[in-house]
Coordinates of C-alpha atoms and ligand atoms in Angstrom, one line a residue:
X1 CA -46.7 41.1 88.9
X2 CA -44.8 44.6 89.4
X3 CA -42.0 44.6 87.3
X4 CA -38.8 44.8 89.5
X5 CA -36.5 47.7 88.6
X6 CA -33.3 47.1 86.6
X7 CA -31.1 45.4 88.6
X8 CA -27.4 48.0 88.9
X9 CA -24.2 47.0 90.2
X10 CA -22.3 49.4 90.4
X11 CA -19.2 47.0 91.4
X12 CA -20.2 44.6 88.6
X13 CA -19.4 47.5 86.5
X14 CA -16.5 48.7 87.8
X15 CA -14.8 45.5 87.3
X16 CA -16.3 45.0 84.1
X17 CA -15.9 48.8 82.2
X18 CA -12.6 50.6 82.6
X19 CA -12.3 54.5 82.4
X20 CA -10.4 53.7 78.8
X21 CA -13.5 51.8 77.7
X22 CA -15.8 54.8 78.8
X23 CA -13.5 57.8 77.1
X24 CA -13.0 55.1 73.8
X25 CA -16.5 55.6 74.0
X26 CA -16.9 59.1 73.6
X27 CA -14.0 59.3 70.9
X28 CA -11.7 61.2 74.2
X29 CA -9.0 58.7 74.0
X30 CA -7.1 60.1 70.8
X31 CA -7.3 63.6 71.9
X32 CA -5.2 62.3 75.3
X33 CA -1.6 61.8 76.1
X34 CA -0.7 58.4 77.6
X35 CA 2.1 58.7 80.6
X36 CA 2.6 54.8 81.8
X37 CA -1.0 54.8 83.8
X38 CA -1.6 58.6 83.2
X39 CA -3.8 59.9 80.4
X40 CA -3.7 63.8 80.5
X41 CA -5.5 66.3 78.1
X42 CA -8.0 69.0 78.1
X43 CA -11.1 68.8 80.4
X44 CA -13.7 67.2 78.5
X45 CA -16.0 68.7 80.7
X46 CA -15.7 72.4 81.4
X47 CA -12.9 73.1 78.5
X48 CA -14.9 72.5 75.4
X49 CA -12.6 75.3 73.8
X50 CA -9.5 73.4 74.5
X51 CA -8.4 75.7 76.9
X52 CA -5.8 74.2 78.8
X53 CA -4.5 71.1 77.8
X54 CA -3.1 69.7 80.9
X55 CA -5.9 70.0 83.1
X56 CA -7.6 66.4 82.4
X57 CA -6.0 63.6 84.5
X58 CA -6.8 60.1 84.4
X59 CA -5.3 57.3 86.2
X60 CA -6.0 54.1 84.1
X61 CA -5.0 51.7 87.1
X62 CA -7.1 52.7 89.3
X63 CA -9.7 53.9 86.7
X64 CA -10.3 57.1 88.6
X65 CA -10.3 60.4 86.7
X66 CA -10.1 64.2 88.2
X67 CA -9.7 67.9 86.3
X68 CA -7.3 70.4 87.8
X69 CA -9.3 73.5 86.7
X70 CA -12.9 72.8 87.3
X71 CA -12.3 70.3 90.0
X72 CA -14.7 67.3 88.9
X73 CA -13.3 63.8 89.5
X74 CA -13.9 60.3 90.2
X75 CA -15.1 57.1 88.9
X76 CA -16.3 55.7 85.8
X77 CA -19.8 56.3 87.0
X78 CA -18.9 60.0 88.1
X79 CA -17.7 60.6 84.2
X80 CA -20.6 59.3 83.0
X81 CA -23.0 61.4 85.5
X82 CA -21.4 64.3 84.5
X83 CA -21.1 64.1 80.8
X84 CA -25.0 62.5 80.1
X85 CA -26.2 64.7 83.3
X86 CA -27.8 62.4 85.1
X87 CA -27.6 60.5 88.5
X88 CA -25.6 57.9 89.1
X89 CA -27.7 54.9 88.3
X90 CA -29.0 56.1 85.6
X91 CA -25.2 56.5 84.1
X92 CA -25.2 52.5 85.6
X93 CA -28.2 51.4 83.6
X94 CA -26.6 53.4 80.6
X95 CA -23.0 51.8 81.1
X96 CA -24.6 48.9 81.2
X97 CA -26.1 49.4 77.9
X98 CA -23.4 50.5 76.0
X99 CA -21.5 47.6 76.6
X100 CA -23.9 45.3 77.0
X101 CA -23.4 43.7 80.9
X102 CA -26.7 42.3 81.3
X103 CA -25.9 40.6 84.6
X104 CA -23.5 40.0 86.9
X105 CA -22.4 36.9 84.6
X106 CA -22.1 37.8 81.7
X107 CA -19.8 39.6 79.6
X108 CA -16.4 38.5 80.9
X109 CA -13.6 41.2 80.2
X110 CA -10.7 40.4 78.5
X111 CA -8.8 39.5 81.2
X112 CA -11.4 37.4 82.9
X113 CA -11.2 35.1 79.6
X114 CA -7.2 35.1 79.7
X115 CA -7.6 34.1 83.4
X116 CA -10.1 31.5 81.9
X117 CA -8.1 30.2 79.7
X118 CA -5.5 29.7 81.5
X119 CA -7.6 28.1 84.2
X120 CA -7.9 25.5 81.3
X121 CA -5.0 24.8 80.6
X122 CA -4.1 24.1 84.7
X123 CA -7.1 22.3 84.9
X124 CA -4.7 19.5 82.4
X125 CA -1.9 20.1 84.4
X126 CA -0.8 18.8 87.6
X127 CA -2.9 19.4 90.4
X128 CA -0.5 20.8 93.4
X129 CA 0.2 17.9 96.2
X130 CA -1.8 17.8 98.9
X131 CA 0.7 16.2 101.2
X132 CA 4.7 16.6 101.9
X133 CA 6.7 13.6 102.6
X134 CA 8.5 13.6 105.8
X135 CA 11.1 11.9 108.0
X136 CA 13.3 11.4 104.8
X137 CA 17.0 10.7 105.0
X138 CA 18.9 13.7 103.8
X139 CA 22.4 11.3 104.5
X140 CA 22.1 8.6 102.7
X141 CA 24.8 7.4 101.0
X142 CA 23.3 7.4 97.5
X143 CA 23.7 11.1 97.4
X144 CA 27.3 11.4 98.8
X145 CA 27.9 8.9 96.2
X146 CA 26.6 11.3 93.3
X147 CA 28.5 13.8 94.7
X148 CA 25.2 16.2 96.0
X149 CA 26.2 18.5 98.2
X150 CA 24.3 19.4 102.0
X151 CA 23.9 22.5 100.7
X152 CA 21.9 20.7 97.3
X153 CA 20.4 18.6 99.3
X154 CA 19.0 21.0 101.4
X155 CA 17.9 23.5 98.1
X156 CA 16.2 21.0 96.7
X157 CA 14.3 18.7 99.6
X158 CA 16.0 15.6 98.4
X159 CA 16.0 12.7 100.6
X160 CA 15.9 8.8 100.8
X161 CA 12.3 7.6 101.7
X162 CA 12.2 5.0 104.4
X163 CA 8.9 4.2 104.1
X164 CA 5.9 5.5 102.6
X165 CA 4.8 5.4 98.6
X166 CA 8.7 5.9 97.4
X167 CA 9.9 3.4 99.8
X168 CA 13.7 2.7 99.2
X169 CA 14.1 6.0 96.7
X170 CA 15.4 8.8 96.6
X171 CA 12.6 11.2 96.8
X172 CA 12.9 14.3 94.5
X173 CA 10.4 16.7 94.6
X174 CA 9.1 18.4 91.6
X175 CA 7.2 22.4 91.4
X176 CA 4.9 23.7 88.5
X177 CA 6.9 26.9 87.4
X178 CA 4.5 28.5 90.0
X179 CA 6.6 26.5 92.6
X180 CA 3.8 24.7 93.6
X181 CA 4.7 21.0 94.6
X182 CA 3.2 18.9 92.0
X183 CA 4.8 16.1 92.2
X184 CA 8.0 13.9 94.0
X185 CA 10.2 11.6 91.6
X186 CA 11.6 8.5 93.5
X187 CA 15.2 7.2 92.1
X188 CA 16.6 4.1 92.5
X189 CA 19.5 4.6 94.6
X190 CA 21.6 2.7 92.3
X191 CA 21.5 1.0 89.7
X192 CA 18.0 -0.3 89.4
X193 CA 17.5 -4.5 89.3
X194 CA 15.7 -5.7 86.1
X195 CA 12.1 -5.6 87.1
X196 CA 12.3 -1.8 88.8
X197 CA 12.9 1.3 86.9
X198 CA 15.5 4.2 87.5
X199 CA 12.7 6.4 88.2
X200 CA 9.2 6.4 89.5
X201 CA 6.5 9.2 89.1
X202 CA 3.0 9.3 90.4
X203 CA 0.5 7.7 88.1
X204 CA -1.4 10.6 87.0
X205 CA 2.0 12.8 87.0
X206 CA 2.0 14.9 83.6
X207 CA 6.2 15.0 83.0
X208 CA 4.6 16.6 79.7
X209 CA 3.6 20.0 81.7
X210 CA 6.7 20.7 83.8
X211 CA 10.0 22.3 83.2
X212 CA 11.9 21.0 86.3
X213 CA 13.6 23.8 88.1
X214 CA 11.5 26.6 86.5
X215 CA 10.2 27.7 89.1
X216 CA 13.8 28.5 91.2
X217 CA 15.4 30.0 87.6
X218 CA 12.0 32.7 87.8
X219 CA 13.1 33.2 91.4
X220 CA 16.7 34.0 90.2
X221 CA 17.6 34.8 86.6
X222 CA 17.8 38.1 85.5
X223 CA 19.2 37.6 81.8
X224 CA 16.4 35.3 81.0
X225 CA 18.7 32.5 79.6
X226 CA 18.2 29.4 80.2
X227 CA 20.2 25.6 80.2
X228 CA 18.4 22.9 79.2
X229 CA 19.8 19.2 80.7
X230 CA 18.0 15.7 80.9
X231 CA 18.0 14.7 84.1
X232 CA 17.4 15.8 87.3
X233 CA 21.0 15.3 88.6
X234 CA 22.6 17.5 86.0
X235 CA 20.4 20.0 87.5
X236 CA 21.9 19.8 90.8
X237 CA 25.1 19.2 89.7
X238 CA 25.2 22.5 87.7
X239 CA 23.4 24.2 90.7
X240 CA 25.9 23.4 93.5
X241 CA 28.7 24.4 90.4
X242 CA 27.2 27.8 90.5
X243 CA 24.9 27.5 87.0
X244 CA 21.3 28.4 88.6
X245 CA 19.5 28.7 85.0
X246 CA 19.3 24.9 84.2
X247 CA 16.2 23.4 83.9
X248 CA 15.0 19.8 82.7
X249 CA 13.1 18.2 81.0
X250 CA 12.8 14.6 83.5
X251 CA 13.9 12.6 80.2
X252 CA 11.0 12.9 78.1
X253 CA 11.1 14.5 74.4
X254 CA 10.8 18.5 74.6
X255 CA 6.2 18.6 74.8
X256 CA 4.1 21.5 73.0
X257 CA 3.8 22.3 76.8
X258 CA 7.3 22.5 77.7
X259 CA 7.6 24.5 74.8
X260 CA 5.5 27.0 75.8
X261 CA 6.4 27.1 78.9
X262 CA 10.2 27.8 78.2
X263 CA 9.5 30.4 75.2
X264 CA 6.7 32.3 77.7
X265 CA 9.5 32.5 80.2
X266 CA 12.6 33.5 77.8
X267 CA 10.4 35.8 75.7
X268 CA 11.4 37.3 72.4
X269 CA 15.4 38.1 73.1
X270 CA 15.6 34.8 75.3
X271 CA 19.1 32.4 75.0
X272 CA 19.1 28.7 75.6
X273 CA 22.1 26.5 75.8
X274 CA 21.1 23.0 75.6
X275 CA 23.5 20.2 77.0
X276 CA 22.4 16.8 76.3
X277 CA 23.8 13.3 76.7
X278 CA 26.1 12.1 73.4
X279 CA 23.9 8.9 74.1
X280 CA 21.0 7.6 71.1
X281 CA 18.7 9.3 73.7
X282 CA 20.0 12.7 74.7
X283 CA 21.1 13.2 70.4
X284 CA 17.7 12.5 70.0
X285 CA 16.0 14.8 72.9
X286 CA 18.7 17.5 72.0
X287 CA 17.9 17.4 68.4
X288 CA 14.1 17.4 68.5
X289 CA 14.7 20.3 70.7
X290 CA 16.8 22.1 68.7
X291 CA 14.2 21.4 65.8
X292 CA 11.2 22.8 67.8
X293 CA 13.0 25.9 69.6
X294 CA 15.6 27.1 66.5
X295 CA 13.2 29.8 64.8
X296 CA 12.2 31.1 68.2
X297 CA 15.2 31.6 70.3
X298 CA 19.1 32.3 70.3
X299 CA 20.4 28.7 70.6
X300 CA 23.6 27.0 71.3
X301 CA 24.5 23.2 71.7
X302 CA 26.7 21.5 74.1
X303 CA 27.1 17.3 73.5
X304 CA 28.4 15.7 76.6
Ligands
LIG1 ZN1 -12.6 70.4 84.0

């Protein structure tokens, strides 16, 4: 059989090398000033006598380069065509070589993995709803009763569910930190007779994986501070009081998750004010808490 020529895409390359791989390759990288996504410098190709050191301009972004004085520009493949002297698929087939793509699988970048990984870790989490429930009751009594305002109400898509798999609840729905519906909560309106509990949640519902209310605090806060409650209704009652950074935790013992997700949001300067229940329950949610974020962020402690 006739051996096929090596296979070149130049896409597959494009996505896979950047134009900081290629000049880290040929030691350029050190001799160049970074500007955000400008590298500038002398021309590595006409101005071997460092000439002018301003002529070289590389946009990392968009992975294009271009000299000023000798006028050669481009792509990574360009660089390479100029620098080794040969056409462009031969400065592929050599790309490819140097860092080692040998298809269009393989080799992931760095950022393909990160995207992988965190493709992982959704794959655990909740799966976005396929479905919205409708025809709820945005009047019902229930919520007058807790004091939610229209305005809350509204906000937050609450509503009593006449029928349907939260029949005769409340129906709170529930966004990843994406704001991607995940999940709706159903609440007793009321207090809850023996056999029924306060709150239902679907049965493969992950509380572990969700911040409530995260994903309207990215929308909003600039300060990156954060107020960590319970329950869902100290959420809206803080909202419709004006405090829009409260998020919480849907009564469940801070997760490694949760965790994760709060420091990833506040970063390395972040504040968070926890407020828990004076109950056995909220001093222990509020003092595992405190335990697990402490070392990590600024922290201060309201007891209701
Ligand atoms: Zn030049």
């Amino acid at each position: 059989m006739k051996k096929k020529a090596e296979w070149v895409s130049f896409k597959d390359i494009k996505e896979k090398v950047s134009i900081d791989d290629i000049l880290s390759h040929y030691n350029l990288i050190e001799g160049l000033k970074r500007k955000g996504n400008e590298l500038i410098g002398y021309c590595p190709i006409h101005d071997k006598n460092h000439f002018n050191k301003s002529s070289f301009s590389v946009n990392t972004k968009k992975n294009i380069w271009h000299c000023f004085s000798c006028g050669a520009g481009g792509n990574i493949l360009d660089f390479v065509s100029v620098m080794e002297n040969v056409e462009i698929r031969q400065a592929g087939l050599l790309i490819k070589k140097w860092f080692g793509i040998d298809s269009q699988e393989d080799k992931k970048t760095a950022k393909e993995k990160r995207e992988d990984k965190k493709k992982e870790v959704n794959e655990k989490a909740n799966k976005p709803l396929t479905f919205k429930l409708k025809n709820l009751d945005y009047d019902h009594p229930y919520l007058k009763e807790r004091g939610i305002k229209k305005e809350t109400i509204k906000e937050f898509g609450l509503g009593y569910c006449k029928r349907g798999i939260l029949k005769g609840r409340i129906a709170i729905p529930v966004h990843n930190e994406e704001g991607e519906l995940v999940a709706y909560a159903g609440r007793y309106p009321g207090d809850p007779p023996e056999e029924e509990s306060k709150y239902i949640f679907p049965p493969n519902f992950k509380k572990s994986y969700v911040i409530f209310n995260l994903n309207r605090v990215r929308d909003n806060d600039k300060e990156k501070e954060l107020i960590l409650v319970e329950g869902f209704f100290d959420v809206f009652n803080l909202w419709q009081a004006g405090v829009k950074n409260t998020v919480a935790l849907m009564g469940t013992s801070l997760s490694k998750e949760q965790e994760e997700l709060i420091l990833r949001y506040l970063g390395k300067d972040g504040r968070i004010t926890l407020i828990f229940d004076s109950d056995e329950a909220g001093e222990k949610a509020g003092k595992e808490a405190i335990e697990k974020l402490i070392e990590k962020v600024y922290i201060k402690v309201i007891r209701l």
